[in-house]
XYZ file of C-alpha atoms in Angstrom:
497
model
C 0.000 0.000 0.000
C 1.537 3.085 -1.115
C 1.936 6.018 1.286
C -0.827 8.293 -0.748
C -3.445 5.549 -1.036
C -3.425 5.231 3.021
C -5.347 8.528 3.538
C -7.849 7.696 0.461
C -9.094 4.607 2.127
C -8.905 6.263 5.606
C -11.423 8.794 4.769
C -13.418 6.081 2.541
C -13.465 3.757 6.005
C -14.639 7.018 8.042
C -17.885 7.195 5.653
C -18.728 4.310 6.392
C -18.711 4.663 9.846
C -21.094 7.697 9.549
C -23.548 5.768 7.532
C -23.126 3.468 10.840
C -23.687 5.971 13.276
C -26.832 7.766 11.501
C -28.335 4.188 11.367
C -27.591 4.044 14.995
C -24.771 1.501 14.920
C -22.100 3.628 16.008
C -19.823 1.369 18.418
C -22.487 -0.750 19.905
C -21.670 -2.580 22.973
C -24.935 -5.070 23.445
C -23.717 -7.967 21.700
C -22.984 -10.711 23.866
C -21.597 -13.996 21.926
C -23.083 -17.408 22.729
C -20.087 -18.814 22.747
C -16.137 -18.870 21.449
C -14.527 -20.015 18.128
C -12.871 -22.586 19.530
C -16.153 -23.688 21.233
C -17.720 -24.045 18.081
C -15.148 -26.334 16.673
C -14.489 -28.434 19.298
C -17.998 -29.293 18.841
C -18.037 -30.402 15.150
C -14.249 -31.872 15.248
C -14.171 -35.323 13.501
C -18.688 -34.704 12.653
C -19.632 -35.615 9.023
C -21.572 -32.661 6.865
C -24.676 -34.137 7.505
C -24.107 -34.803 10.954
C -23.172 -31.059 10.753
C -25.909 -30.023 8.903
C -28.826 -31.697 11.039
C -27.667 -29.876 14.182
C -30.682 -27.252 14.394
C -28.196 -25.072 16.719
C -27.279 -21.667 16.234
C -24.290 -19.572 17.337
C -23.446 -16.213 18.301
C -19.905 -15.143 17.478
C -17.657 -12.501 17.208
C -14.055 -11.727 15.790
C -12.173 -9.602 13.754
C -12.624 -10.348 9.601
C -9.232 -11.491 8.385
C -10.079 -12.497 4.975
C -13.197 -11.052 2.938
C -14.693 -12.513 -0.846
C -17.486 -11.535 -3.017
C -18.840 -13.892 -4.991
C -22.183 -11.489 -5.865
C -25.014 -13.185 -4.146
C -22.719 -14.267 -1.163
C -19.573 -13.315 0.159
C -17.160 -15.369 2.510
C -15.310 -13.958 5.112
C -13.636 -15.359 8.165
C -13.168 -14.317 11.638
C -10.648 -14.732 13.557
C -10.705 -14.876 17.798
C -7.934 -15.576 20.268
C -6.231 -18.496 18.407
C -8.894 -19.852 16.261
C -10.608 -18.433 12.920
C -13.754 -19.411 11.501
C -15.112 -18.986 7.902
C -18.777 -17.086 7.659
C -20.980 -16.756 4.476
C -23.671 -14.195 4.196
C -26.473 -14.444 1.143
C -28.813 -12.412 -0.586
C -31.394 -15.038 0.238
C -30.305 -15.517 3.736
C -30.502 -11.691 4.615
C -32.252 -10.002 2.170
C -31.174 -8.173 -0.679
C -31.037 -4.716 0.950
C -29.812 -5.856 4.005
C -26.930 -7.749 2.234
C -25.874 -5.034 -0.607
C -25.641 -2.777 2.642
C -23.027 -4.907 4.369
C -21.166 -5.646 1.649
C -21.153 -1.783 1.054
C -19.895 -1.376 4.476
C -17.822 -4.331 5.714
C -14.106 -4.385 5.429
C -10.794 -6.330 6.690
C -9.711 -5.492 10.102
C -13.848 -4.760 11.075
C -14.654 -6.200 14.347
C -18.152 -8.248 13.819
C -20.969 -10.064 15.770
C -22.911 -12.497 13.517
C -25.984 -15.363 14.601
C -25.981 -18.150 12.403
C -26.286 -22.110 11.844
C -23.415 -24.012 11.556
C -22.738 -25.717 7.157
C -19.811 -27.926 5.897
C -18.302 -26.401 2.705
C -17.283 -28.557 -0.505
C -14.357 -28.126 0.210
C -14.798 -29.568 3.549
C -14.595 -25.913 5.353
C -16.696 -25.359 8.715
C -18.755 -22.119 7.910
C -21.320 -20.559 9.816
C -24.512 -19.522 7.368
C -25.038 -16.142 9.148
C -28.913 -15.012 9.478
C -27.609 -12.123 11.626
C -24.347 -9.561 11.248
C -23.599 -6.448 13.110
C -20.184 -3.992 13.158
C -19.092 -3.815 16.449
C -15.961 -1.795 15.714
C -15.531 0.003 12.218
C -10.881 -0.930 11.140
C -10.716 2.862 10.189
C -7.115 1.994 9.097
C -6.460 -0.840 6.238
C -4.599 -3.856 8.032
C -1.406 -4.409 6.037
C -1.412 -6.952 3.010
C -1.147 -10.219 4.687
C 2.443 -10.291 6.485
C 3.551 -7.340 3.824
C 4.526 -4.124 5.509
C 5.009 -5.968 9.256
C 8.626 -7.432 8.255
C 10.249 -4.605 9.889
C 10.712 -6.279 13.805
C 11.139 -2.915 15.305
C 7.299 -2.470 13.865
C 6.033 -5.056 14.943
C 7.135 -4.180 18.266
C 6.084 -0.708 18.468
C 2.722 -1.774 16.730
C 2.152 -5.395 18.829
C -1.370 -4.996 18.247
C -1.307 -5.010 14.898
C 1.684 -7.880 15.010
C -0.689 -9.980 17.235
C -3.947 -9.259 14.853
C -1.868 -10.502 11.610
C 0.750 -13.216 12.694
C -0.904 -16.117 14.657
C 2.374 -16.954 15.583
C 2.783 -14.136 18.047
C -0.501 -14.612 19.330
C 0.730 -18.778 20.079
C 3.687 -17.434 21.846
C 2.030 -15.120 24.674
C -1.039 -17.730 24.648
C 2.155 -20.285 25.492
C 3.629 -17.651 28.010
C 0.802 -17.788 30.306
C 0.640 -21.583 29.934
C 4.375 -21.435 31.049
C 3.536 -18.731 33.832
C 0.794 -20.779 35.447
C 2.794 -24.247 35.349
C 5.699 -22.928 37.308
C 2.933 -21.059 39.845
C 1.094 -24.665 39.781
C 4.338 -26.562 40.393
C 5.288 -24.495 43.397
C 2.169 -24.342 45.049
C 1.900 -28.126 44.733
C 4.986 -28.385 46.753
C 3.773 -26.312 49.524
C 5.434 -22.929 48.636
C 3.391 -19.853 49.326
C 3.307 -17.059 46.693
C 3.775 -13.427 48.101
C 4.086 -10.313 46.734
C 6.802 -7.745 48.012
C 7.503 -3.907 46.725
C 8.607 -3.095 43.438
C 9.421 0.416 44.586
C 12.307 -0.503 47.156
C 14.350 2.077 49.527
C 17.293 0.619 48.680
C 18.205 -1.744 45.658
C 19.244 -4.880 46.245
C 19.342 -8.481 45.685
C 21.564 -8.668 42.764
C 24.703 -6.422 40.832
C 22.882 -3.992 38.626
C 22.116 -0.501 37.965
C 18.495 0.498 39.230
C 16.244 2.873 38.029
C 15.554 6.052 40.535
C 12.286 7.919 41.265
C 11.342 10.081 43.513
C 8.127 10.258 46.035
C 6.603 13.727 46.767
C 5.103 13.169 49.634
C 7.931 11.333 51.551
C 10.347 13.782 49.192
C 12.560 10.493 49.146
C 13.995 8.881 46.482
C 12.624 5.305 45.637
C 14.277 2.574 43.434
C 12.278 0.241 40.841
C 13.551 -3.410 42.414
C 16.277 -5.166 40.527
C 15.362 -8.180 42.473
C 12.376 -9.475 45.496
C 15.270 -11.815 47.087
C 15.965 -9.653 50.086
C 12.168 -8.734 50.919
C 11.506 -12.327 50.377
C 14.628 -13.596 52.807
C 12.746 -11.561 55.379
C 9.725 -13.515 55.112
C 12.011 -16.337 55.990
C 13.204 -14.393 58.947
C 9.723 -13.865 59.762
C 8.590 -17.540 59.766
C 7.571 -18.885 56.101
C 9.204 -21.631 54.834
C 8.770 -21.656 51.441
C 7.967 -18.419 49.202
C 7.894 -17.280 45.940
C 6.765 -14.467 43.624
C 6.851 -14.091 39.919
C 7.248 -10.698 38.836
C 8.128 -7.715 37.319
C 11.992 -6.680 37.630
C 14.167 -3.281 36.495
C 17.589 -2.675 35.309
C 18.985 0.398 34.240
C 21.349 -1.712 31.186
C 21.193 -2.271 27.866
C 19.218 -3.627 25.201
C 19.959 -6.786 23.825
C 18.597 -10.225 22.164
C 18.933 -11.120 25.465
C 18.544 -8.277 27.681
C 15.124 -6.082 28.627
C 15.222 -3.405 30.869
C 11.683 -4.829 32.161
C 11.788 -8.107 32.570
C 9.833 -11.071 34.487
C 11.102 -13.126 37.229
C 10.424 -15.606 39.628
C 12.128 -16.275 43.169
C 11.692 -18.563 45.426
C 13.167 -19.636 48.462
C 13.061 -22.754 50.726
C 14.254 -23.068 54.426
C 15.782 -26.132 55.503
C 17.273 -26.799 52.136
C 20.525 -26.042 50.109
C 21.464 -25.545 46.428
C 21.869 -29.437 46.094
C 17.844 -29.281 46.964
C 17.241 -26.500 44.162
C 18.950 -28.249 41.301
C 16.597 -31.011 41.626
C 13.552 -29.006 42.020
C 14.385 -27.047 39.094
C 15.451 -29.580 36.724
C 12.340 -31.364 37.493
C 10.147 -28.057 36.735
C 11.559 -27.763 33.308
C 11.441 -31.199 32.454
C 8.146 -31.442 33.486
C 7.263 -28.204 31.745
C 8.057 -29.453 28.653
C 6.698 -32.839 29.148
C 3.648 -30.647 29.435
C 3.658 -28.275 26.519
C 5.327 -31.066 23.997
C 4.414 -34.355 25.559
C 8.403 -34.438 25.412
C 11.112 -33.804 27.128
C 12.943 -32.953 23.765
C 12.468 -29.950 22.165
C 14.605 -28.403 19.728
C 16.198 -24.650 20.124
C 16.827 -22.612 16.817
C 17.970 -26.190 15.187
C 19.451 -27.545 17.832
C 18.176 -30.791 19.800
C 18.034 -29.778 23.554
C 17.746 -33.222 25.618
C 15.536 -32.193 29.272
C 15.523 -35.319 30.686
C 16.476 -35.339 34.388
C 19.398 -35.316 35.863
C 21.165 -32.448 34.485
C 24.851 -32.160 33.839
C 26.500 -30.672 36.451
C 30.265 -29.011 36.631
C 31.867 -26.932 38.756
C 32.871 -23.089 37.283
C 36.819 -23.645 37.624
C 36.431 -27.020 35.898
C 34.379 -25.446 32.982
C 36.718 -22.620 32.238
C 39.667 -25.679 31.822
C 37.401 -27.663 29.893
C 35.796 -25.153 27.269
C 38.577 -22.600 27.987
C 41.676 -24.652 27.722
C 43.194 -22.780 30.721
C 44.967 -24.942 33.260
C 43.165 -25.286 36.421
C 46.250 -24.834 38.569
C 46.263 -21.078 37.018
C 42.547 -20.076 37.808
C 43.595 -17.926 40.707
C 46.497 -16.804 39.671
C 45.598 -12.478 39.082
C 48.417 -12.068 37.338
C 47.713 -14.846 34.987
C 43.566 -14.135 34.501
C 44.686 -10.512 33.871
C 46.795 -11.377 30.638
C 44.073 -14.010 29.597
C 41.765 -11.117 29.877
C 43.326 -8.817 28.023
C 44.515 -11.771 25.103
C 40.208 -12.094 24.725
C 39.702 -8.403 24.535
C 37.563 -8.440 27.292
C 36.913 -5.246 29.408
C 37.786 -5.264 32.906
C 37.702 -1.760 33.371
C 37.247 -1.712 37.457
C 37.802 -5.270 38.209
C 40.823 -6.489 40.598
C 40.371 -10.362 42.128
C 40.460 -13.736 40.631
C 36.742 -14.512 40.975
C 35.959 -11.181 38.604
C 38.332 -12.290 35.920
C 37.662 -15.509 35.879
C 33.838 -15.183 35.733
C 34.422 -12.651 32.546
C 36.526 -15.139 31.079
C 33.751 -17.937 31.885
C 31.171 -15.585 30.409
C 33.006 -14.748 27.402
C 34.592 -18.505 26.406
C 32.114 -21.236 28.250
C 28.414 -20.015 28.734
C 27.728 -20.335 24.737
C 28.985 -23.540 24.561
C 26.720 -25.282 27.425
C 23.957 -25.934 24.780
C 22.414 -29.191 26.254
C 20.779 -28.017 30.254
C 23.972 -27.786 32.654
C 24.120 -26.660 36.335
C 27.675 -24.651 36.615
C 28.458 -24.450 40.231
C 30.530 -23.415 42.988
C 31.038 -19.661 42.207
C 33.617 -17.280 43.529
C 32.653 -14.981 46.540
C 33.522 -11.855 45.512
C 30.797 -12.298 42.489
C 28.346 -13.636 44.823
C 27.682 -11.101 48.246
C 24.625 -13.014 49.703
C 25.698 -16.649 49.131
C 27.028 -18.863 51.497
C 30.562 -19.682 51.764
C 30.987 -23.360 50.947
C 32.404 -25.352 53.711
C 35.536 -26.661 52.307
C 36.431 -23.755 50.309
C 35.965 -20.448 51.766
C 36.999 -18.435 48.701
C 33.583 -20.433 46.498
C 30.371 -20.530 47.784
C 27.425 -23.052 47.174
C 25.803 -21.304 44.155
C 24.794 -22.685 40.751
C 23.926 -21.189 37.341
C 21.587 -23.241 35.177
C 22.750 -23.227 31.048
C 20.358 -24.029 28.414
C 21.023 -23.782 24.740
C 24.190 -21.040 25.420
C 22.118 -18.816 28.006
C 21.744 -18.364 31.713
C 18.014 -19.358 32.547
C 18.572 -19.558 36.820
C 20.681 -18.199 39.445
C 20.466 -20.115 42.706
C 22.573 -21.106 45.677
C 22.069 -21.353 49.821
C 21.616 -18.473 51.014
C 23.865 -16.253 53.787
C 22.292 -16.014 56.803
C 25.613 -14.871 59.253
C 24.849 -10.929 59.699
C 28.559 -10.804 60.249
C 29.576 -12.170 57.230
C 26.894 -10.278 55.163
C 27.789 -7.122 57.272
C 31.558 -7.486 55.739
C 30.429 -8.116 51.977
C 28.298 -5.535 51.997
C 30.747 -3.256 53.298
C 32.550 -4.517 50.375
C 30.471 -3.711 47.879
C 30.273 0.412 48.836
C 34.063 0.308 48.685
C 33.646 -0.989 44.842
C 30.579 1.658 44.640
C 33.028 4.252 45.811
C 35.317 3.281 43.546
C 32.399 3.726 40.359
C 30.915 0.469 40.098
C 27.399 1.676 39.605
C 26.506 -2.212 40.025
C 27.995 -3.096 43.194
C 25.322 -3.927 46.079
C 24.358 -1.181 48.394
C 24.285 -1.279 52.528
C 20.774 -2.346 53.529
C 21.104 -1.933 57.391
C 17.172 -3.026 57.810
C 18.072 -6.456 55.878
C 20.954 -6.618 58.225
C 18.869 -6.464 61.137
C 16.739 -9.158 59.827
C 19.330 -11.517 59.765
C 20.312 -10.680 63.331
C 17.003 -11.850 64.353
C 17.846 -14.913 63.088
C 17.013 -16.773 59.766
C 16.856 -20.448 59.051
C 19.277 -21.925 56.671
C 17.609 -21.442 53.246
C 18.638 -21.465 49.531
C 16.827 -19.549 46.865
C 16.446 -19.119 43.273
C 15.426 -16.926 40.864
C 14.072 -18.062 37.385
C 14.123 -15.791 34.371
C 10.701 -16.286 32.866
C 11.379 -14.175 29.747
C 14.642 -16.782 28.576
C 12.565 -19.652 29.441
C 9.327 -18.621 27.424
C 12.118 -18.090 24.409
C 13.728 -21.338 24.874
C 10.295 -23.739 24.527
C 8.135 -20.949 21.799
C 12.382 -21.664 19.760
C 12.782 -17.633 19.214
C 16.042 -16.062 19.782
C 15.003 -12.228 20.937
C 14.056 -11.678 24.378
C 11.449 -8.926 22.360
C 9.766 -12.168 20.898
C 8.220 -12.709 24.495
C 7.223 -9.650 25.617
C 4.350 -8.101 24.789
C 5.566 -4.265 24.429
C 9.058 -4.470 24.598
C 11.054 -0.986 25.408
C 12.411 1.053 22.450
C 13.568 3.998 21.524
C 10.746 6.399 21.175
C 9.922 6.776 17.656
C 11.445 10.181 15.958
C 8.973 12.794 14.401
C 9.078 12.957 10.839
């Protein structure tokens, strides 16, 4: 559709809609369907045309009209609702001949309908509802683009979603899938006795992970308030406070870039168990996702952007040092040596603008040489402390602590690990963490004194998780943008013309 012809069928649409309105059909909002799409084909699935044709029923539906033909005496057209469509012929004889040359004056692709009609089988074998009855609900006053032409830009489909979702079924299967994958997890955990919660999103002080927040401001307290870059330290004080087993899935902010990967908006969920350790978490995770996908495939092998992703439990498991030797070819008697991690470092051309220990250039080196390489679902464990300030120190290794990364098909779908609960210790790291602030890490952890007191109180030995719905939804709908999965994705706000 060229740019000119646009307005022409703009202002043609708009006519229409005043012949609407001066028949007193302008937006009506009394038309109540009988029933869905999907309804009405579940009913006929697998029925004969006769057996189709002797059912005296009639149905009330409504849709959007994706498709429209004239064939002069009738005219096909099919609706389309949620993730079913459904084809609809209207007659001269059915409706009259006034009452049909009028709709077929007035209808148009993109029109939102109601129709009443019996239920026919095509010859060509098509379900079709012989409509009696048809009334424009909501008059398209712009022209939907040619099929899939015009919507190949992704940055337009994004900006215009609900015009993606109302052309490409495919986007509409992906966010029907999200919620499937949404209320699984929420099943799963509630099955197993975990209580979901909700905790603030604005937050005094960020915390509960290394990353930049985003900062506003609230009049009345004139204090400054910070979207939450993670629920874990509200929900380790409902541990403090006496519940067992939590979790929350929800909305999370950080101030970073955009990426295929990367959202400033994204969706987690957290939970945490007391009583249990990271040993406990990598089998209740690895038995979520395989029985997710047992679930949504009746499999627990999917495939991921052509590759054949095995989710049969148990996962691999190897420790961080031992993955860097493997995929990185370093020796493992080097791993902590600074001097030696800086040159590797620089040799990748990796920045390490601010960092100084082993752990830091180690875990860049891990980042930049292993994680794409961990395609089949592998738990990476045993983390250095300095990269992980509210994890507990493991026992026989004081400089590691008993935390786990889960790797699926290149990419980091859960961070877990038991949890600190020595105010001491926590006291030091976060103390830590202002002197890298200090220094300019914008990402370093802040002091949460309040969280500190919590501890002090007293809270059970735990271990928690967090879950990155977003990567997870991409991994089982097999799309590789983060965008793909979220329904209005951020972007740079459009320039004027």
């Amino acid at each position: 559709m060229s740019d000119d012809e646009e307005p022409r069928l703009i202002a043609v649409r708009k006519e229409k809609l005043k012949a609407l309105k001066e028949k007193g059909e302008y937006y009506p909002n009394d038309f109540v369907p009988s029933c869905a799409i999907s309804d009405v084909r579940a009913i006929y699935e697998g029925k004969s045309p006769a057996e189709v044709e002797s059912d005296a029923r009639t149905f009330k539906l409504a849709g959007r009209i994706v498709a429209l033909r004239d064939f002069g005496g009738g005219a096909f057209f099919v609706i389309s609702q949620n993730l079913d469509t459904i084809q609809v012929f209207i007659s001269k004889s059915q409706l009259g001949a006034d009452v049909f040359k009028e709709l077929k004056r007035l209808l148009d692709v993109g029109d939102v309908i109601g129709i009443e009609g019996k239920p026919f089988v095509t010859k060509t074998g098509e379900l079709t509802i012989n409509a009696g009855r048809v009334r424009i609900l909501a008059k398209s006053l712009r022209p939907l683009p040619e099929k899939w032409h015009g919507l190949v830009d992704p940055e337009l489909r994004y900006r215009q979603r609900y015009l993606d979702l109302i052309m490409n079924k495919k986007a509409r299967e992906i966010f029907f899938a999200r919620a499937k994958i949404v209320r699984f997890i929420s099943d799963f955990l509630v099955s197993r006795g975990f209580l979901e919660v909700e905790t603030p999103m604005m937050q005094p002080i960020a915390g509960g992970a290394a990353a930049r927040p985003f900062i506003t401001h609230h009049n009345a307290l004139d204090i400054d308030l910070y979207l939450r870059i993670a629920p874990e330290l509200y929900l380790k004080r409902l541990l403090v406070g006496g519940f067992g087993k939590v979790f929350e899935i929800g909305r999370c902010f950080r101030n970073e870039g955009i990426s295929t990967q990367h959202n400033p908006e994204f969706t987690m969920c957290e939970f945490y168990w007391a009583y249990a350790t990271f040993e406990d978490l990598m089998s209740l995770i690895e038995q979520m996702i395989s029985e997710l996908a047992q679930k949504l495939f009746g499999s627990v092998e999917i495939e991921y952007q052509g590759q054949k992703i095995n989710l049969s439990t148990p996962f691999s498991k190897i420790r961080l040092e031992d993955a860097v030797e493997k995929f990185a070819g370093l020796p493992k008697d080097k791993l902590r040596d600074v001097e030696f991690l800086k040159r590797e470092v620089s040799r990748l051309e990796i920045d390490a603008t601010g960092k100084k220990c082993w752990g830091e250039f180690l875990y860049l080196i891990f980042e930049k040489e292993v994680e794409h390489r961990l395609i089949q679902p592998t738990f990476v464990t045993h983390f250095p402390v300095v990269i992980s300030p509210l994890a507990r120190r493991n026992k026989d290794d004081p400089e590691l602590v008993d935390r786990f990364e889960l790797f699926i098909a290149g990419r980091e779908v859960s961070n877990a690990f038991s949890e600190l609960n020595d105010p001491a210790d926590q006291r030091a790291r976060f103390e830590e963490q202002l002197k890298r602030r200090e220094a300019g890490d914008e990402e370093a952890h802040m002091m949460d004194e309040d969280f500190i007191t919590a501890l002090e109180f007293g809270m059970p030995p735990a271990a928690g998780a967090g879950l990155g719905i977003d990567r997870l939804v991409m991994l089982f709908c097999d799309v590789p943008s983060i965008r793909e999965v979220i329904l209005f994705p951020q972007l740079k706000p459009k320039e004027s013309d």
